Short mmCIF file of C-alpha atoms in Angstrom, two decimals:
data_model
loop_
_atom_site.label_atom_id
_atom_site.label_comp_id
_atom_site.label_asym_id
_atom_site.label_seq_id
_atom_site.Cartn_x
_atom_site.Cartn_y
_atom_site.Cartn_z
CA MET I 130 -65.97 -35.58 -59.49
CA GLN I 131 -62.25 -34.71 -61.19
CA TYR I 132 -60.64 -38.66 -61.90
CA SER I 133 -57.43 -39.74 -62.11
CA PHE I 134 -56.21 -39.87 -66.20
CA LYS I 135 -55.22 -42.53 -67.92
CA GLY I 136 -52.88 -42.91 -70.84
CA THR I 137 -50.64 -41.09 -68.80
CA MET I 138 -47.18 -42.00 -67.81
CA CYS I 139 -46.61 -40.55 -64.19
CA LEU I 140 -43.00 -39.99 -62.87
CA MET I 141 -42.25 -40.34 -59.02
CA ASN I 142 -41.55 -37.00 -57.90
CA ASN I 143 -40.01 -35.95 -54.33
CA ASN I 144 -43.19 -33.92 -52.68
CA VAL I 145 -44.07 -36.25 -49.99
CA ALA I 146 -47.42 -38.00 -50.18
CA VAL I 147 -47.47 -40.10 -46.72
CA ASP I 148 -45.14 -38.54 -43.97
CA ILE I 149 -44.95 -41.19 -40.40
CA GLN I 150 -43.13 -39.65 -37.72
CA ASN I 151 -41.90 -41.11 -34.39
CA VAL I 152 -45.30 -43.32 -34.77
CA THR I 153 -45.61 -45.57 -32.11
CA LYS I 154 -47.75 -49.06 -32.05
CA MET I 155 -48.73 -50.62 -27.84
CA TYR I 156 -50.59 -53.69 -27.66
CA GLY I 157 -50.47 -53.61 -23.83
CA ALA I 158 -47.02 -53.80 -23.12
CA PHE I 159 -46.16 -55.45 -26.45
CA ALA I 160 -44.87 -52.46 -28.84
CA ALA I 161 -45.91 -53.34 -32.05
CA LEU I 162 -44.38 -50.23 -34.05
CA LYS I 163 -41.48 -48.24 -32.07
CA ASN I 164 -40.79 -44.70 -33.05
CA VAL I 165 -41.17 -45.14 -36.93
CA ASN I 166 -40.41 -42.77 -38.79
CA LEU I 167 -40.86 -42.95 -43.09
CA ASP I 168 -41.49 -40.61 -45.79
CA ILE I 169 -43.13 -41.86 -48.62
CA ARG I 170 -43.14 -39.55 -51.79
CA ASP I 171 -45.46 -38.95 -53.89
CA ASN I 172 -46.39 -41.16 -57.44
CA GLU I 173 -43.80 -43.55 -55.68
CA PHE I 174 -44.66 -47.60 -55.32
CA PHE I 175 -43.24 -48.02 -51.71
CA THR I 176 -42.76 -51.45 -50.37
CA LEU I 177 -42.64 -52.60 -46.16
CA LEU I 178 -41.42 -55.56 -46.57
CA GLY I 179 -40.27 -57.70 -43.37
CA PRO I 180 -41.36 -61.42 -42.41
CA SER I 181 -44.00 -62.05 -40.48
CA GLY I 182 -44.66 -60.41 -37.05
CA CYS I 183 -41.99 -57.71 -37.75
CA GLY I 184 -45.31 -54.51 -37.50
CA LYS I 185 -45.41 -54.48 -41.60
CA THR I 186 -49.20 -54.68 -41.65
CA THR I 187 -49.94 -52.76 -38.81
CA LEU I 188 -47.88 -50.37 -39.99
CA LEU I 189 -50.32 -50.18 -43.02
CA ARG I 190 -53.55 -50.40 -40.64
CA THR I 191 -52.52 -47.46 -38.72
CA ILE I 192 -52.49 -45.22 -42.45
CA ALA I 193 -56.00 -46.88 -43.07
CA GLY I 194 -57.09 -45.91 -39.94
CA PHE I 195 -57.73 -49.71 -38.86
CA GLU I 196 -55.40 -48.87 -36.12
CA ASP I 197 -55.13 -46.14 -33.72
CA ILE I 198 -51.60 -45.38 -33.15
CA THR I 199 -49.97 -44.68 -29.26
CA ASN I 200 -47.94 -42.10 -30.00
CA GLY I 201 -46.76 -40.03 -32.82
CA ALA I 202 -47.99 -38.53 -36.44
CA ILE I 203 -49.29 -39.74 -39.96
CA VAL I 204 -49.45 -36.76 -42.18
CA LEU I 205 -51.23 -37.54 -46.29
CA TYR I 206 -50.72 -34.44 -48.13
CA GLY I 207 -50.09 -32.24 -45.21
CA GLN I 208 -53.24 -32.91 -43.01
CA ASN I 209 -52.39 -35.23 -39.93
CA ILE I 210 -54.24 -37.88 -40.50
CA ALA I 211 -53.93 -39.11 -37.21
CA ASP I 212 -57.43 -38.97 -35.48
CA LEU I 213 -59.63 -39.34 -38.76
CA LEU I 214 -62.12 -42.59 -38.82
CA PRO I 215 -60.59 -45.12 -41.52
CA ASN I 216 -63.64 -43.54 -44.22
CA GLU I 217 -62.56 -39.97 -43.50
CA ARG I 218 -59.36 -40.77 -44.76
CA PRO I 219 -58.19 -40.10 -48.75
CA VAL I 220 -56.63 -43.72 -49.18
CA ASN I 221 -57.97 -47.11 -51.10
CA THR I 222 -56.63 -50.57 -49.40
CA VAL I 223 -56.84 -53.99 -51.03
CA PHE I 224 -56.43 -57.00 -48.86
CA GLN I 225 -55.04 -60.50 -48.80
CA GLN I 226 -58.70 -61.80 -49.57
CA TYR I 227 -60.00 -59.85 -52.18
CA ALA I 228 -63.88 -59.66 -50.37
CA LEU I 229 -65.97 -59.00 -53.22
CA PHE I 230 -69.71 -59.14 -53.79
CA PRO I 231 -70.56 -63.33 -54.39
CA HIS I 232 -73.93 -61.85 -55.04
CA MET I 233 -72.91 -58.60 -57.71
CA ASN I 234 -71.51 -59.30 -60.92
CA VAL I 235 -68.05 -57.39 -61.97
CA THR I 236 -69.91 -53.72 -62.87
CA GLN I 237 -71.61 -53.56 -59.62
CA ASN I 238 -68.57 -54.83 -57.07
CA ILE I 239 -67.06 -52.36 -58.32
CA MET I 240 -70.05 -49.37 -58.81
CA PHE I 241 -70.74 -50.29 -55.13
CA GLY I 242 -68.29 -47.62 -53.72
CA LEU I 243 -68.59 -45.19 -55.71
CA LEU I 244 -72.60 -44.94 -55.32
CA ARG I 245 -71.61 -44.96 -51.68
CA LEU I 246 -69.77 -42.10 -52.40
CA GLY I 247 -72.21 -40.10 -53.91
CA HIS I 248 -71.74 -40.07 -57.57
CA ASP I 249 -74.40 -40.52 -60.34
CA LYS I 250 -74.99 -43.48 -62.07
CA ILE I 251 -73.52 -42.41 -65.16
CA THR I 252 -70.59 -40.59 -63.69
CA ALA I 253 -69.39 -44.92 -62.11
CA LYS I 254 -70.50 -46.40 -64.84
CA ILE I 255 -68.10 -44.63 -67.20
CA ARG I 256 -65.07 -44.48 -64.07
CA VAL I 257 -65.92 -48.18 -63.92
CA GLY I 258 -65.45 -48.64 -67.88
CA GLU I 259 -61.60 -46.64 -67.55
CA VAL I 260 -60.69 -48.75 -65.28
CA LEU I 261 -61.72 -51.85 -66.25
CA GLU I 262 -60.47 -51.19 -69.45
CA LEU I 263 -56.51 -50.44 -67.12
CA VAL I 264 -57.21 -53.33 -65.63
CA GLN I 265 -57.82 -55.41 -69.02
CA LEU I 266 -60.81 -57.69 -67.98
CA SER I 267 -63.41 -55.42 -70.30
CA ALA I 268 -64.61 -57.66 -71.86
CA PHE I 269 -65.46 -59.38 -67.64
CA ALA I 270 -67.70 -56.63 -67.20
CA ASP I 271 -70.81 -58.93 -66.66
CA ARG I 272 -68.72 -61.68 -64.79
CA MET I 273 -69.94 -62.77 -61.15
CA PRO I 274 -67.25 -63.38 -58.84
CA ASN I 275 -67.63 -67.02 -59.17
CA GLN I 276 -66.83 -67.02 -62.86
CA LEU I 277 -63.38 -65.09 -62.75
CA SER I 278 -59.94 -66.58 -62.03
CA GLY I 279 -57.51 -65.97 -58.62
CA GLY I 280 -55.73 -62.99 -60.66
CA GLN I 281 -59.25 -62.25 -62.57
CA GLN I 282 -60.88 -61.51 -59.46
CA GLN I 283 -57.49 -59.94 -57.86
CA ARG I 284 -57.65 -57.25 -60.50
CA VAL I 285 -61.56 -56.68 -59.95
CA ALA I 286 -60.36 -55.82 -55.73
CA LEU I 287 -57.81 -53.56 -57.87
CA ALA I 288 -60.34 -51.50 -59.98
CA ARG I 289 -62.96 -51.44 -57.48
CA ALA I 290 -60.07 -49.70 -54.76
CA ILE I 291 -58.43 -47.22 -57.88
CA ALA I 292 -62.01 -46.09 -58.57
CA PRO I 293 -62.83 -43.39 -56.00
CA SER I 294 -58.76 -41.96 -57.20
CA PRO I 295 -58.12 -42.41 -53.75
CA LYS I 296 -54.07 -39.94 -52.92
CA VAL I 297 -52.90 -43.56 -51.42
CA LEU I 298 -53.75 -46.77 -52.14
CA LEU I 299 -52.86 -49.72 -49.25
CA LEU I 300 -52.04 -52.79 -50.60
CA ASP I 301 -51.70 -55.40 -48.12
CA GLU I 302 -50.16 -59.16 -49.51
CA PRO I 303 -52.78 -58.78 -51.56
CA LEU I 304 -50.67 -61.68 -54.29
CA SER I 305 -49.69 -64.23 -51.47
CA ALA I 306 -53.35 -66.41 -52.82
CA LEU I 307 -52.14 -66.73 -56.57
CA ASP I 308 -49.47 -69.52 -58.19
CA LEU I 309 -45.85 -68.49 -58.73
CA LYS I 310 -46.15 -67.89 -62.98
CA LEU I 311 -49.76 -65.64 -61.99
CA ARG I 312 -48.04 -63.91 -59.89
CA GLN I 313 -45.10 -62.62 -61.63
CA ALA I 314 -47.34 -61.67 -64.42
CA VAL I 315 -49.67 -59.70 -62.21
CA ARG I 316 -46.57 -57.94 -60.22
CA LEU I 317 -45.85 -56.66 -64.03
CA GLU I 318 -49.29 -55.04 -63.91
CA LEU I 319 -49.26 -53.79 -61.09
CA GLN I 320 -46.34 -52.06 -61.30
CA GLN I 321 -48.15 -50.36 -64.89
CA ILE I 322 -51.50 -49.49 -63.53
CA GLN I 323 -49.22 -47.63 -60.76
CA HIS I 324 -47.05 -45.08 -63.07
CA GLN I 325 -50.36 -44.53 -65.39
CA THR I 326 -52.59 -43.77 -62.61
CA GLY I 327 -49.99 -41.83 -60.54
CA ILE I 328 -51.22 -43.00 -57.85
CA THR I 329 -49.13 -43.21 -54.46
CA PHE I 330 -48.76 -47.15 -54.29
CA ILE I 331 -48.07 -48.49 -50.24
CA PHE I 332 -47.28 -52.13 -50.85
CA VAL I 333 -47.09 -54.44 -47.86
CA THR I 334 -44.66 -58.13 -48.47
CA HIS I 335 -42.68 -60.98 -46.68
CA ASP I 336 -41.23 -62.06 -50.32
CA GLN I 337 -37.64 -60.12 -50.97
CA GLU I 338 -38.37 -60.93 -54.49
CA GLU I 339 -41.43 -58.78 -54.65
CA ALA I 340 -39.94 -56.04 -53.56
CA LEU I 341 -37.15 -56.14 -55.00
CA THR I 342 -38.68 -56.10 -59.18
CA MET I 343 -41.32 -53.65 -57.97
CA SER I 344 -40.54 -51.23 -55.91
CA ASP I 345 -38.91 -47.76 -56.21
CA ARG I 346 -38.05 -47.74 -52.68
CA ILE I 347 -38.35 -50.11 -49.91
CA ALA I 348 -38.55 -50.13 -46.28
CA VAL I 349 -37.07 -53.26 -44.23
CA ILE I 350 -39.01 -53.75 -41.14
CA GLU I 351 -38.07 -56.07 -37.86
CA GLY I 352 -38.83 -56.25 -34.79
CA GLY I 353 -41.31 -52.95 -35.18
CA GLN I 354 -38.08 -50.87 -36.66
CA VAL I 355 -37.46 -50.15 -39.91
CA GLN I 356 -33.82 -51.14 -40.80
CA GLN I 357 -33.01 -49.96 -43.42
CA VAL I 358 -34.61 -47.73 -46.32
CA GLY I 359 -33.63 -47.40 -50.12
CA SER I 360 -33.73 -48.62 -53.50
CA ALA I 361 -33.71 -52.41 -54.16
CA ARG I 362 -30.10 -51.83 -55.28
CA ASP I 363 -29.29 -50.39 -52.59
CA ILE I 364 -30.42 -52.49 -50.34
CA TYR I 365 -29.75 -55.44 -51.51
CA GLU I 366 -25.66 -53.81 -53.20
CA ALA I 367 -24.68 -51.66 -49.02
CA PRO I 368 -27.08 -53.92 -46.64
CA LYS I 369 -26.70 -51.97 -43.31
CA ASN I 370 -26.84 -54.77 -41.45
CA LYS I 371 -27.00 -58.65 -40.67
CA PHE I 372 -30.66 -58.83 -40.78
CA VAL I 373 -31.31 -56.52 -43.71
CA ALA I 374 -28.24 -58.60 -45.48
CA ASP I 375 -29.44 -61.70 -44.52
CA PHE I 376 -33.06 -61.18 -45.42
CA ILE I 377 -32.72 -59.22 -48.74
CA GLY I 378 -31.59 -62.20 -51.54
CA GLU I 379 -28.73 -64.91 -50.24
CA THR I 380 -25.81 -63.84 -48.88
CA ASN I 381 -22.31 -65.19 -46.25
CA LEU I 382 -21.85 -63.62 -43.98
CA LEU I 383 -18.45 -64.14 -42.66
CA GLU I 384 -16.70 -63.92 -38.90
CA VAL I 385 -13.26 -61.98 -39.27
CA THR I 386 -11.97 -58.95 -37.44
CA VAL I 387 -11.69 -55.36 -38.47
CA THR I 388 -8.09 -53.83 -37.72
CA ASP I 389 -8.98 -49.96 -39.37
CA LEU I 390 -12.04 -47.83 -39.87
CA SER I 391 -11.06 -44.78 -42.53
CA GLU I 392 -13.11 -42.94 -44.07
CA GLY I 393 -16.40 -45.45 -45.32
CA MET I 394 -13.81 -48.90 -45.67
CA GLY I 395 -12.56 -50.85 -43.19
CA SER I 396 -9.14 -53.57 -43.42
CA CYS I 397 -10.53 -57.37 -42.12
CA ILE I 398 -8.90 -60.24 -41.71
CA LEU I 399 -10.63 -63.12 -43.11
CA PRO I 400 -10.70 -66.68 -41.74
CA GLY I 401 -7.43 -67.96 -42.40
CA GLY I 402 -5.19 -65.06 -42.15
CA ALA I 403 -5.67 -62.89 -45.33
CA LYS I 404 -6.62 -59.84 -45.36
CA ILE I 405 -9.21 -57.69 -47.16
CA THR I 406 -10.25 -53.82 -47.50
CA CYS I 407 -13.95 -53.32 -48.24
CA PRO I 408 -17.03 -51.03 -47.81
CA ALA I 409 -18.20 -50.83 -44.41
CA ALA I 410 -21.78 -49.46 -43.41
CA ASP I 411 -22.15 -46.58 -40.79
CA GLY I 412 -21.89 -47.78 -37.50
CA ALA I 413 -19.34 -50.47 -37.74
CA HIS I 414 -16.35 -50.87 -35.29
CA ALA I 415 -12.79 -52.63 -35.10
CA GLY I 416 -12.92 -55.50 -33.32
CA PRO I 417 -14.97 -58.78 -33.88
CA GLY I 418 -17.73 -57.79 -37.28
CA HIS I 419 -19.75 -59.52 -40.33
CA LEU I 420 -18.74 -59.65 -43.48
CA SER I 421 -21.40 -60.38 -46.28
CA VAL I 422 -20.32 -61.84 -49.46
CA ARG I 423 -23.05 -62.16 -51.62
CA PRO I 424 -23.10 -66.23 -53.18
CA GLU I 425 -22.70 -64.93 -56.98
CA ARG I 426 -19.75 -61.85 -56.63
CA ILE I 427 -17.44 -65.27 -54.78
CA ALA I 428 -15.69 -66.87 -57.66
CA ILE I 429 -13.73 -70.47 -57.04
CA ASN I 430 -10.71 -70.62 -57.68
CA THR I 431 -9.36 -74.99 -58.01
CA SER I 432 -6.23 -74.45 -56.58
CA ASP I 433 -4.73 -74.29 -53.32
CA GLY I 434 -4.87 -70.04 -53.55
CA GLY I 435 -7.95 -67.60 -52.48
CA LEU I 436 -8.41 -65.56 -50.12
CA VAL I 437 -10.00 -68.11 -48.03
CA GLN I 438 -9.75 -72.03 -48.85
CA GLY I 439 -12.27 -75.50 -47.35
CA ASN I 440 -13.62 -77.84 -49.40
CA ALA I 441 -16.34 -78.50 -51.65
CA THR I 442 -19.13 -79.95 -49.49
CA ARG I 443 -22.56 -80.37 -51.77
CA HIS I 444 -24.23 -79.39 -54.98
CA ILE I 445 -27.69 -77.76 -55.46
CA TYR I 446 -29.30 -78.00 -58.87
CA LEU I 447 -31.46 -75.08 -59.89
CA GLY I 448 -31.62 -75.11 -63.38
CA THR I 449 -29.75 -71.78 -64.73
CA ASP I 450 -27.37 -72.08 -61.32
CA VAL I 451 -25.62 -74.75 -59.73
CA HIS I 452 -25.22 -73.23 -55.58
CA VAL I 453 -21.49 -75.25 -54.49
CA GLU I 454 -21.77 -75.23 -50.53
CA VAL I 455 -17.67 -74.25 -49.40
CA THR I 456 -16.50 -75.19 -45.95
CA LEU I 457 -13.79 -73.50 -44.70
CA THR I 458 -11.29 -74.42 -42.64
CA ARG I 459 -12.48 -72.84 -39.82
CA GLY I 460 -15.93 -74.97 -40.13
CA GLU I 461 -17.86 -72.24 -41.49
CA LYS I 462 -20.10 -72.67 -44.47
CA VAL I 463 -20.42 -70.15 -47.65
CA THR I 464 -22.71 -70.84 -50.43
CA VAL I 465 -21.03 -70.77 -54.39
CA ARG I 466 -23.44 -69.73 -57.23
CA MET I 467 -21.98 -70.45 -60.53
CA GLN I 468 -23.93 -70.42 -63.94
CA ASN I 469 -25.07 -73.22 -65.38
CA SER I 470 -22.52 -73.73 -68.31
CA ALA I 471 -20.96 -76.34 -70.36
CA GLN I 472 -17.54 -73.65 -70.06
CA ILE I 473 -17.41 -73.77 -66.05
CA GLN I 474 -16.36 -76.38 -63.90
CA ILE I 475 -18.17 -77.59 -60.92
CA PRO I 476 -15.58 -78.83 -58.39
CA GLU I 477 -16.20 -82.18 -57.40
CA VAL I 478 -17.32 -82.69 -53.56
CA GLY I 479 -14.89 -83.09 -51.71
CA GLN I 480 -12.43 -80.70 -53.44
CA ALA I 481 -10.31 -78.97 -51.92
CA VAL I 482 -10.81 -75.18 -53.07
CA GLY I 483 -9.81 -71.36 -52.72
CA LEU I 484 -12.46 -68.41 -52.81
CA GLU I 485 -11.71 -65.19 -54.36
CA PHE I 486 -13.86 -62.47 -54.56
CA GLU I 487 -13.60 -58.36 -55.16
CA ALA I 488 -13.17 -56.11 -52.34
CA ASP I 489 -15.79 -53.77 -53.67
CA ALA I 490 -17.85 -57.25 -53.25
CA ALA I 491 -18.01 -57.74 -49.86
CA ARG I 492 -19.09 -55.19 -47.67
CA LEU I 493 -18.55 -54.90 -43.22
CA LEU I 494 -21.80 -54.64 -41.68
CA VAL I 495 -22.58 -52.91 -38.38
CA ASP I 496 -24.10 -56.72 -35.48
#
């Protein structure tokens, strides 16, 4: 059996590993997935991101074969696998609940699947040693699951899933049961393991920070439809619509009047009457619209100047940052993120302020 070599950095390429073609999934009259199209590249860490009930886990389960699709095709390395049984697909899944066999030790848990696939015990044991070294659990080979921490159990489940060298590894919110500090540590480990093995990872999460820090590319999903696909920077800096802008990180959505659109730029009238020309998402149109401005891209001017004016109405202390809520003259609330520093002057609650931001800090969205 030819296993993936370990210890070698594998770079993402443009070959398509999984091609989702016009996939629809119906539950009676309810469409959980609506004409979804995605191409996921070989060796890529690809994340399906969205709120609960958006369809991301359903899409993952259709790739695994746990759910049948109503229409469309799922093509894995050139083969349509939509009609194959789960055990006939060269994919493995890591679930939220790790489902380790409680009566087996770590080695036996990992070896179980290899033996079921027909590998001899000697070859399987060698492979177990390789994957335990990969997940840094060689010293725990003889431990029982109840002797492991949550993070260690998660790594055993991961080792078990990658031991047969699947072409694609599906991860359904595998970090959700871990506490914050441990989640942050395991994120880095998952990235490293993905690079070392070269296996295509498809990762499901509702956590925006996880998606931004781990992914080569992200598909933002809502209402069973793909809203936007791109790198973390693309999606954060250039959201396509209000949902993506609001779901990824924090943003301020200002109601504006769009007077002109030309060559990817939109001219807008801001609350208070100031004018700005800024990048516009494809599909933006003249008339009422929304401008997205991230809190860290806004500066507070304590004089009467600024593109928009208002009053500081609340402070939120977050350690490294202070969030200042500003209520504009028309009643809209804007959040400004200020670095917590002795050199930064935080306006007093009730103080009149002006807000400044560069044109490239704003983006006109599709409603």
